[in-house]
mmCIF file of C-alpha atoms in Angstrom:
data_model
loop_
_atom_site.group_PDB
_atom_site.id
_atom_site.type_symbol
_atom_site.label_atom_id
_atom_site.label_comp_id
_atom_site.label_asym_id
_atom_site.label_seq_id
_atom_site.Cartn_x
_atom_site.Cartn_y
_atom_site.Cartn_z
ATOM 1 C CA MET Q 407 -0.039 -0.009 -0.064
ATOM 2 C CA MET Q 408 1.297 3.499 -0.768
ATOM 3 C CA CYS Q 409 1.717 6.186 1.820
ATOM 4 C CA ASP Q 410 -1.489 8.411 2.263
ATOM 5 C CA GLU Q 411 0.522 11.604 2.619
ATOM 6 C CA CYS Q 412 3.330 11.520 -0.027
ATOM 7 C CA GLY Q 413 2.177 8.682 -2.228
ATOM 8 C CA ARG Q 414 5.796 7.873 -2.657
ATOM 9 C CA HIS Q 415 6.606 5.027 -0.537
ATOM 10 C CA GLU Q 416 5.211 1.699 0.591
ATOM 11 C CA THR Q 417 3.478 1.156 3.916
ATOM 12 C CA LYS Q 418 2.533 -2.099 5.540
ATOM 13 C CA ILE Q 419 -0.678 -3.044 7.413
ATOM 14 C CA LEU Q 420 -0.216 -5.530 10.305
ATOM 15 C CA SER Q 421 -3.112 -7.281 12.053
ATOM 16 C CA MET Q 422 -2.672 -8.863 15.501
ATOM 17 C CA GLU Q 423 -4.227 -9.226 18.878
ATOM 18 C CA ARG Q 424 -1.623 -7.760 21.297
ATOM 19 C CA ASN Q 425 -2.871 -7.244 24.787
ATOM 20 C CA ILE Q 426 -1.696 -4.028 26.450
ATOM 21 C CA PHE Q 427 -2.146 -5.505 29.822
ATOM 22 C CA LYS Q 428 0.189 -8.384 28.909
ATOM 23 C CA LYS Q 429 3.318 -7.029 30.616
ATOM 24 C CA ASN Q 430 1.352 -6.750 33.879
ATOM 25 C CA SER Q 431 -0.389 -10.011 33.417
ATOM 26 C CA ASP Q 432 2.940 -11.880 32.739
ATOM 27 C CA LEU Q 433 4.407 -10.405 35.904
ATOM 28 C CA ALA Q 434 1.254 -11.176 37.888
ATOM 29 C CA GLU Q 435 1.553 -14.825 36.639
ATOM 30 C CA GLN Q 436 5.112 -14.918 38.026
ATOM 31 C CA ASN Q 437 3.852 -13.602 41.332
ATOM 32 C CA ARG Q 438 1.121 -16.282 41.356
ATOM 33 C CA LEU Q 439 3.692 -18.951 40.788
ATOM 34 C CA TRP Q 440 5.865 -17.643 43.571
ATOM 35 C CA PHE Q 441 2.876 -17.631 45.993
ATOM 36 C CA LYS Q 442 2.125 -21.291 44.913
ATOM 37 C CA ALA Q 443 5.677 -22.395 45.446
ATOM 38 C CA HIS Q 444 5.696 -21.020 48.930
ATOM 39 C CA GLY Q 445 2.188 -22.122 49.804
ATOM 40 C CA ILE Q 446 0.843 -18.631 50.289
ATOM 41 C CA ARG Q 447 -2.756 -17.690 49.722
ATOM 42 C CA THR Q 448 -2.964 -14.068 48.494
ATOM 43 C CA ILE Q 449 -6.040 -11.847 48.601
ATOM 44 C CA ASN Q 450 -6.492 -8.524 46.755
ATOM 45 C CA MET Q 451 -8.826 -6.263 48.715
ATOM 46 C CA MET Q 452 -10.398 -3.501 46.699
ATOM 47 C CA SER Q 453 -13.013 -0.942 47.612
ATOM 48 C CA SER Q 454 -13.715 2.932 47.626
ATOM 49 C CA PRO Q 455 -11.628 4.972 50.136
ATOM 50 C CA GLY Q 456 -13.123 4.844 53.679
ATOM 51 C CA SER Q 457 -15.198 1.622 53.265
ATOM 52 C CA GLY Q 458 -13.207 0.085 56.179
ATOM 53 C CA LYS Q 459 -10.476 -2.078 54.756
ATOM 54 C CA THR Q 460 -7.846 -1.078 57.273
ATOM 55 C CA THR Q 461 -10.113 -1.420 60.214
ATOM 56 C CA LEU Q 462 -11.165 -4.751 59.018
ATOM 57 C CA LEU Q 463 -7.451 -5.852 58.634
ATOM 58 C CA GLU Q 464 -6.763 -4.664 62.078
ATOM 59 C CA LYS Q 465 -9.480 -6.894 63.522
ATOM 60 C CA THR Q 466 -8.485 -9.711 61.090
ATOM 61 C CA THR Q 467 -4.896 -9.674 62.415
ATOM 62 C CA ARG Q 468 -5.964 -10.687 65.818
ATOM 63 C CA ALA Q 469 -8.693 -13.165 64.620
ATOM 64 C CA ILE Q 470 -6.400 -15.072 62.354
ATOM 65 C CA GLN Q 471 -3.332 -15.156 64.743
ATOM 66 C CA PRO Q 472 -4.211 -18.675 66.136
ATOM 67 C CA PHE Q 473 -4.546 -20.115 62.509
ATOM 68 C CA GLY Q 474 -1.422 -19.031 60.649
ATOM 69 C CA LYS Q 475 1.093 -16.499 59.664
ATOM 70 C CA MET Q 476 -0.131 -13.302 57.851
ATOM 71 C CA SER Q 477 1.506 -10.361 56.203
ATOM 72 C CA ILE Q 478 -0.182 -7.284 54.806
ATOM 73 C CA LEU Q 479 0.837 -4.963 51.894
ATOM 74 C CA VAL Q 480 -1.021 -1.792 52.018
ATOM 75 C CA GLY Q 481 -1.317 0.622 49.024
ATOM 76 C CA ASP Q 482 -2.005 4.399 49.300
ATOM 77 C CA VAL Q 483 -0.984 7.500 47.443
ATOM 78 C CA GLN Q 484 1.023 8.744 50.289
ATOM 79 C CA THR Q 485 1.833 8.370 54.019
ATOM 80 C CA GLU Q 486 2.575 5.489 56.168
ATOM 81 C CA ILE Q 487 -0.664 5.936 58.282
ATOM 82 C CA ASP Q 488 -2.295 2.720 57.375
ATOM 83 C CA ALA Q 489 0.873 0.515 57.864
ATOM 84 C CA ASP Q 490 1.378 2.174 61.190
ATOM 85 C CA ARG Q 491 -2.195 1.455 62.265
ATOM 86 C CA LEU Q 492 -1.812 -2.206 61.114
ATOM 87 C CA ARG Q 493 1.565 -2.515 63.106
ATOM 88 C CA ASN Q 494 -0.028 -1.138 66.144
ATOM 89 C CA ALA Q 495 -2.672 -3.684 65.881
ATOM 90 C CA GLY Q 496 0.152 -6.403 65.877
ATOM 91 C CA ALA Q 497 0.315 -6.958 62.203
ATOM 92 C CA LYS Q 498 3.321 -7.440 59.966
ATOM 93 C CA ALA Q 499 2.621 -4.662 57.411
ATOM 94 C CA GLN Q 500 4.391 -2.876 54.736
ATOM 95 C CA GLN Q 501 3.245 0.381 53.018
ATOM 96 C CA ILE Q 502 3.426 0.857 49.310
ATOM 97 C CA ASN Q 503 3.159 4.510 48.357
ATOM 98 C CA THR Q 504 1.960 5.028 44.734
ATOM 99 C CA TRP Q 505 2.654 8.782 44.570
ATOM 100 C CA ASN Q 506 -0.436 9.728 42.651
ATOM 101 C CA GLY Q 507 -0.872 6.289 41.007
ATOM 102 C CA CYS Q 508 -4.420 5.150 41.357
ATOM 103 C CA HIS Q 509 -3.733 1.474 41.740
ATOM 104 C CA LEU Q 510 -1.288 -1.267 42.610
ATOM 105 C CA ASP Q 511 0.372 -3.270 39.853
ATOM 106 C CA ALA Q 512 2.006 -6.570 39.679
ATOM 107 C CA ALA Q 513 5.568 -5.041 39.587
ATOM 108 C CA MET Q 514 4.939 -3.324 42.870
ATOM 109 C CA ILE Q 515 3.976 -6.637 44.490
ATOM 110 C CA ALA Q 516 6.874 -8.494 42.691
ATOM 111 C CA ARG Q 517 9.432 -6.086 44.447
ATOM 112 C CA GLN Q 518 8.235 -7.160 47.918
ATOM 113 C CA LEU Q 519 8.608 -10.928 47.276
ATOM 114 C CA GLY Q 520 11.676 -12.425 48.982
ATOM 115 C CA ASN Q 521 11.984 -9.137 50.816
ATOM 116 C CA PHE Q 522 9.132 -7.992 53.012
ATOM 117 C CA VAL Q 523 7.006 -11.051 52.000
ATOM 118 C CA THR Q 524 9.621 -13.725 53.154
ATOM 119 C CA GLY Q 525 7.713 -16.750 51.860
ATOM 120 C CA GLU Q 526 7.050 -18.125 55.276
ATOM 121 C CA GLU Q 527 3.464 -16.637 55.314
ATOM 122 C CA ASP Q 528 0.258 -18.634 55.163
ATOM 123 C CA LEU Q 529 -1.576 -15.605 54.064
ATOM 124 C CA LEU Q 530 -0.737 -12.288 52.314
ATOM 125 C CA MET Q 531 -3.436 -9.648 52.357
ATOM 126 C CA ILE Q 532 -3.014 -6.816 49.752
ATOM 127 C CA GLU Q 533 -4.964 -3.720 50.615
ATOM 128 C CA ASN Q 534 -5.328 -1.980 47.244
ATOM 129 C CA VAL Q 535 -5.484 1.834 46.858
ATOM 130 C CA GLY Q 536 -9.060 2.985 47.620
ATOM 131 C CA ASN Q 537 -10.603 3.264 44.218
ATOM 132 C CA LEU Q 538 -13.505 1.382 42.366
ATOM 133 C CA VAL Q 539 -12.076 1.973 38.892
ATOM 134 C CA CYS Q 540 -8.498 1.311 38.236
ATOM 135 C CA PRO Q 541 -7.618 -1.601 40.608
ATOM 136 C CA ALA Q 542 -10.115 -3.681 38.567
ATOM 137 C CA ALA Q 543 -7.812 -3.602 35.517
ATOM 138 C CA PHE Q 544 -4.650 -4.907 37.187
ATOM 139 C CA ASP Q 545 -4.015 -8.490 38.110
ATOM 140 C CA LEU Q 546 -1.508 -8.656 40.972
ATOM 141 C CA GLY Q 547 -1.083 -12.498 41.082
ATOM 142 C CA GLU Q 548 -3.568 -12.895 43.792
ATOM 143 C CA GLN Q 549 -5.673 -16.053 44.063
ATOM 144 C CA TYR Q 550 -8.825 -14.343 45.253
ATOM 145 C CA LYS Q 551 -10.354 -10.867 44.884
ATOM 146 C CA VAL Q 552 -12.437 -9.305 47.570
ATOM 147 C CA ALA Q 553 -14.563 -6.074 47.309
ATOM 148 C CA LEU Q 554 -15.764 -4.198 50.205
ATOM 149 C CA LEU Q 555 -19.017 -2.151 50.057
ATOM 150 C CA SER Q 556 -19.860 -0.094 53.105
ATOM 151 C CA ILE Q 557 -23.514 0.583 53.695
ATOM 152 C CA THR Q 558 -22.856 4.306 53.878
ATOM 153 C CA GLU Q 559 -22.034 4.268 50.188
ATOM 154 C CA GLY Q 560 -25.602 3.351 49.233
ATOM 155 C CA GLU Q 561 -27.051 0.339 47.547
ATOM 156 C CA ASP Q 562 -26.158 1.006 43.820
ATOM 157 C CA LYS Q 563 -22.349 1.144 43.744
ATOM 158 C CA PRO Q 564 -22.047 -2.289 42.064
ATOM 159 C CA LEU Q 565 -24.224 -0.985 39.160
ATOM 160 C CA LYS Q 566 -22.096 2.212 38.874
ATOM 161 C CA TYR Q 567 -18.733 0.328 39.001
ATOM 162 C CA PRO Q 568 -19.549 -2.987 37.220
ATOM 163 C CA ALA Q 569 -16.012 -3.841 36.158
ATOM 164 C CA LEU Q 570 -14.810 -4.193 39.660
ATOM 165 C CA PHE Q 571 -17.635 -5.843 41.247
ATOM 166 C CA HIS Q 572 -18.101 -8.320 38.335
ATOM 167 C CA GLN Q 573 -14.653 -10.086 38.831
ATOM 168 C CA VAL Q 574 -14.460 -10.499 42.601
ATOM 169 C CA ASP Q 575 -14.935 -13.832 44.528
ATOM 170 C CA LEU Q 576 -16.196 -12.383 47.700
ATOM 171 C CA ILE Q 577 -18.151 -9.230 48.573
ATOM 172 C CA LEU Q 578 -18.043 -7.831 52.196
ATOM 173 C CA ILE Q 579 -20.863 -5.537 53.054
ATOM 174 C CA THR Q 580 -19.236 -3.455 55.793
ATOM 175 C CA LYS Q 581 -20.400 -1.084 58.629
ATOM 176 C CA ILE Q 582 -23.624 -3.246 58.939
ATOM 177 C CA ASP Q 583 -23.853 -1.926 62.586
ATOM 178 C CA LEU Q 584 -25.005 1.348 61.120
ATOM 179 C CA GLU Q 585 -28.136 -0.206 59.544
ATOM 180 C CA PRO Q 586 -30.573 1.001 62.067
ATOM 181 C CA PHE Q 587 -29.403 4.596 61.563
ATOM 182 C CA LEU Q 588 -29.494 4.608 57.746
ATOM 183 C CA SER Q 589 -32.221 4.399 55.055
ATOM 184 C CA TRP Q 590 -29.994 1.699 53.340
ATOM 185 C CA ASN Q 591 -32.087 -0.965 51.714
ATOM 186 C CA ARG Q 592 -30.672 -4.564 52.173
ATOM 187 C CA GLU Q 593 -32.762 -6.050 49.356
ATOM 188 C CA LYS Q 594 -31.948 -3.407 46.916
ATOM 189 C CA ALA Q 595 -28.159 -3.693 47.722
ATOM 190 C CA LEU Q 596 -28.258 -7.489 47.239
ATOM 191 C CA GLU Q 597 -30.191 -7.231 44.042
ATOM 192 C CA SER Q 598 -27.748 -4.761 42.436
ATOM 193 C CA LEU Q 599 -24.742 -7.153 43.456
ATOM 194 C CA ARG Q 600 -26.693 -10.092 42.061
ATOM 195 C CA ARG Q 601 -27.204 -8.311 38.642
ATOM 196 C CA ILE Q 602 -23.372 -7.623 38.461
ATOM 197 C CA ASN Q 603 -22.005 -10.809 40.022
ATOM 198 C CA HIS Q 604 -24.090 -13.947 40.750
ATOM 199 C CA LYS Q 605 -21.232 -15.999 41.659
ATOM 200 C CA ALA Q 606 -19.598 -14.042 44.448
ATOM 201 C CA HIS Q 607 -20.219 -15.023 48.065
ATOM 202 C CA VAL Q 608 -21.693 -12.106 50.202
ATOM 203 C CA ILE Q 609 -20.955 -11.564 53.865
ATOM 204 C CA MET Q 610 -22.328 -8.748 55.926
ATOM 205 C CA LEU Q 611 -20.041 -7.590 58.686
ATOM 206 C CA SER Q 612 -19.083 -5.024 61.062
ATOM 207 C CA ALA Q 613 -15.379 -4.911 62.115
ATOM 208 C CA LEU Q 614 -16.562 -2.663 64.879
ATOM 209 C CA SER Q 615 -19.134 -4.739 66.462
ATOM 210 C CA GLY Q 616 -17.666 -8.043 65.395
ATOM 211 C CA MET Q 617 -20.830 -9.254 63.623
ATOM 212 C CA GLY Q 618 -19.981 -11.469 60.523
ATOM 213 C CA MET Q 619 -16.312 -11.605 61.456
ATOM 214 C CA GLU Q 620 -16.560 -15.349 62.114
ATOM 215 C CA ALA Q 621 -17.928 -15.933 58.638
ATOM 216 C CA TRP Q 622 -15.118 -13.721 57.114
ATOM 217 C CA VAL Q 623 -12.339 -15.619 59.136
ATOM 218 C CA ASP Q 624 -13.963 -18.973 58.138
ATOM 219 C CA TRP Q 625 -13.894 -17.987 54.497
ATOM 220 C CA LEU Q 626 -10.182 -17.114 54.924
ATOM 221 C CA LYS Q 627 -9.406 -20.350 56.637
ATOM 222 C CA GLU Q 628 -11.249 -22.270 53.879
ATOM 223 C CA LYS Q 629 -9.371 -20.556 51.072
ATOM 224 C CA MET A 350 -8.025 7.443 35.539
ATOM 225 C CA HIS A 351 -4.720 5.983 34.525
ATOM 226 C CA GLU A 352 -5.026 6.366 30.829
ATOM 227 C CA PHE A 353 -1.737 8.379 30.422
ATOM 228 C CA SER A 354 0.257 5.342 31.676
ATOM 229 C CA LEU A 355 -1.963 3.018 29.623
ATOM 230 C CA ALA A 356 -1.138 5.233 26.637
ATOM 231 C CA VAL A 357 2.584 4.940 27.437
ATOM 232 C CA SER A 358 2.151 1.117 27.514
ATOM 233 C CA VAL A 359 0.473 1.300 24.148
ATOM 234 C CA VAL A 360 3.286 3.095 22.738
ATOM 235 C CA GLU A 361 5.839 0.677 24.163
ATOM 236 C CA GLU A 362 3.995 -2.380 22.820
ATOM 237 C CA ALA A 363 3.684 -0.696 19.404
ATOM 238 C CA ALA A 364 7.266 0.311 19.295
ATOM 239 C CA ASP A 365 8.253 -3.350 20.175
ATOM 240 C CA ILE A 366 6.212 -4.679 17.353
ATOM 241 C CA LEU A 367 7.590 -2.075 14.935
ATOM 242 C CA LYS A 368 11.191 -2.987 15.810
ATOM 243 C CA LYS A 369 10.550 -6.803 15.352
ATOM 244 C CA MET A 370 9.063 -6.042 11.989
ATOM 245 C CA GLY A 371 12.028 -3.846 11.096
ATOM 246 C CA GLY A 372 9.887 -0.725 10.498
ATOM 247 C CA LYS A 373 10.778 2.951 11.050
ATOM 248 C CA LYS A 374 7.454 4.629 11.916
ATOM 249 C CA VAL A 375 3.981 3.806 13.040
ATOM 250 C CA LEU A 376 1.557 5.658 10.946
ATOM 251 C CA ALA A 377 -1.856 4.366 12.279
ATOM 252 C CA LEU A 378 -2.909 2.245 15.185
ATOM 253 C CA THR A 379 -6.228 0.458 15.939
ATOM 254 C CA LEU A 380 -7.173 -0.557 19.414
ATOM 255 C CA ASP A 381 -9.992 -2.737 20.651
ATOM 256 C CA ILE A 382 -11.322 -1.474 24.029
ATOM 257 C CA GLY A 383 -14.147 -3.528 25.646
ATOM 258 C CA ILE A 384 -16.648 -1.878 27.770
ATOM 259 C CA LEU A 385 -15.732 -3.888 30.872
ATOM 260 C CA SER A 386 -11.924 -3.322 30.349
ATOM 261 C CA GLY A 387 -11.785 -0.397 32.781
ATOM 262 C CA VAL A 388 -10.147 1.711 30.080
ATOM 263 C CA SER A 389 -11.713 4.961 28.919
ATOM 264 C CA PRO A 390 -11.406 5.464 25.167
ATOM 265 C CA GLU A 391 -12.135 9.207 25.423
ATOM 266 C CA ALA A 392 -9.352 9.754 28.091
ATOM 267 C CA LEU A 393 -6.972 7.526 25.988
ATOM 268 C CA GLN A 394 -7.550 9.526 22.828
ATOM 269 C CA PHE A 395 -7.150 12.746 24.839
ATOM 270 C CA CYS A 396 -3.666 12.053 26.126
ATOM 271 C CA PHE A 397 -2.466 10.047 23.085
ATOM 272 C CA PRO A 398 -1.019 13.052 21.196
ATOM 273 C CA GLU A 399 1.119 14.062 24.121
ATOM 274 C CA VAL A 400 2.470 10.623 24.707
ATOM 275 C CA ILE A 401 3.640 9.972 21.175
ATOM 276 C CA LEU A 402 5.774 13.178 20.901
ATOM 277 C CA GLY A 403 9.313 12.296 20.167
ATOM 278 C CA THR A 404 8.635 8.514 19.571
ATOM 279 C CA CYS A 405 8.427 6.416 16.620
ATOM 280 C CA LEU A 406 4.675 6.910 16.818
ATOM 281 C CA GLU A 407 4.843 10.690 16.377
ATOM 282 C CA ARG A 408 1.840 11.834 14.197
ATOM 283 C CA CYS A 409 0.287 8.335 14.382
ATOM 284 C CA ARG A 410 -3.450 8.257 13.879
ATOM 285 C CA LEU A 411 -5.291 6.430 16.581
ATOM 286 C CA HIS A 412 -8.479 4.475 15.798
ATOM 287 C CA ILE A 413 -10.517 2.986 18.712
ATOM 288 C CA ASN A 414 -13.107 0.230 18.344
ATOM 289 C CA GLN A 415 -15.280 0.055 21.369
ATOM 290 C CA ILE A 416 -16.249 -3.413 22.030
ATOM 291 C CA PRO A 417 -19.672 -4.124 23.441
ATOM 292 C CA LEU A 418 -20.517 -6.805 25.920
ATOM 293 C CA LEU A 419 -21.264 -10.146 24.304
ATOM 294 C CA VAL A 420 -22.690 -12.775 26.678
ATOM 295 C CA TYR A 421 -23.652 -16.425 26.273
ATOM 296 C CA CYS A 422 -26.925 -17.214 28.029
ATOM 297 C CA PRO A 423 -27.295 -21.032 28.932
ATOM 298 C CA GLN A 424 -31.029 -20.512 29.426
ATOM 299 C CA CYS A 425 -31.587 -19.131 25.825
ATOM 300 C CA GLN A 426 -28.594 -21.130 24.616
ATOM 301 C CA ARG A 427 -27.401 -18.393 22.458
ATOM 302 C CA GLU A 428 -25.153 -15.405 22.434
ATOM 303 C CA GLU A 429 -26.479 -11.996 23.008
ATOM 304 C CA GLN A 430 -25.108 -8.513 22.557
ATOM 305 C CA VAL A 431 -25.770 -6.331 25.636
ATOM 306 C CA GLU A 432 -26.434 -2.548 25.698
ATOM 307 C CA GLY A 433 -24.343 -0.998 28.425
ATOM 308 C CA PRO A 434 -22.065 -2.600 30.963
ATOM 309 C CA PHE A 435 -24.374 -4.945 32.862
ATOM 310 C CA PRO A 436 -23.518 -8.657 32.350
ATOM 311 C CA LEU A 437 -27.031 -10.138 32.151
ATOM 312 C CA CYS A 438 -28.995 -11.611 29.267
ATOM 313 C CA PRO A 439 -31.034 -8.912 27.520
ATOM 314 C CA ARG A 440 -33.661 -11.582 26.468
ATOM 315 C CA CYS A 441 -34.432 -13.305 29.690
ATOM 316 C CA GLN A 442 -32.690 -11.156 32.255
ATOM 317 C CA GLU A 443 -30.666 -14.137 33.433
ATOM 318 C CA VAL A 444 -27.657 -13.151 35.462
ATOM 319 C CA LYS A 445 -25.866 -16.503 35.182
ATOM 320 C CA ILE A 446 -24.241 -15.856 31.940
ATOM 321 C CA GLU A 447 -20.810 -16.149 30.421
ATOM 322 C CA VAL A 448 -18.973 -13.038 29.293
ATOM 323 C CA ARG A 449 -17.494 -13.758 25.721
ATOM 324 C CA LYS A 450 -16.534 -10.240 24.779
ATOM 325 C CA GLY A 451 -16.179 -6.796 26.316
ATOM 326 C CA LYS A 452 -13.047 -7.143 28.506
ATOM 327 C CA GLU A 453 -10.444 -6.446 25.504
ATOM 328 C CA PHE A 454 -7.516 -3.970 25.549
ATOM 329 C CA ASN A 455 -5.683 -5.116 22.402
ATOM 330 C CA ILE A 456 -3.781 -3.514 19.588
ATOM 331 C CA THR A 457 -5.398 -5.085 16.515
ATOM 332 C CA ASN A 458 -3.965 -3.305 13.632
ATOM 333 C CA MET A 459 -0.965 -1.223 12.812
ATOM 334 C CA GLU A 460 0.032 0.578 9.623
ATOM 335 C CA ILE A 461 3.926 1.015 9.556
ATOM 336 C CA GLU A 462 6.568 2.074 7.120
#
């Protein structure tokens, strides 16, 4: 084919199917193999900012202690605040600052393997950057994805952010202790979840009151 | 919103293909972007001209095919195209479906010289 602009030289048309996420997916696959070789279950926790990921992980640290060794990687744009909170709760935690980045990617996790994540863990929890859009597109090499949806966010978040809620294995409806004080409609929330993801297991919990924590810890132990 | 870094990845991938093919410049590029991919075509189109400056894709035309959701419904035993991003069968409203298209983020075509 001749060049459109000058008509003087040949151009070539190539057809292909090259996935842009491939670099990340390949690295995620390497992470996944590393986790498997070391017998570690890895869970990627995603949600809006302020839905209660860190509070839940604080409580999970105590609840999971009798059953195995857990490490936590926690992503935020900046500060060590969350890692400090988790360490104060007795967890082995490492902060990853993304400096304006809106999600964690497989390379950020890979850098921690063999370093902070020693390989002796039974469970690695990854608290993603609070965001319902971008984390959905980046595989980290985890075995399971978990989404948190706090009842203060309303019932329709899954419909507004389908890409994220569609792909998760477990949905935790958090801050359920606030139900008597809000006009939140349980049926409506479950219906919007079902429309986006019929396969995910749903647990209603409150990290504050402890309600539903047993079901969550059981799910972790099972996995 | 991470389309700037996604645009950089597109340029890196395209440059890699160009190098393997022994070409000098990419003149045009076509991307397939699925509605459930988490990628915004508008945002990508917006930052693309900035990202390609000084690269072998400078002045490259970008075409984007938006890929709608295609699901297979085991109830109706057929594939159905879905309007919008909700993965359910448009005929019977069944939610237990299989997503067959709509998650793509691929380079599908390149014109090089």
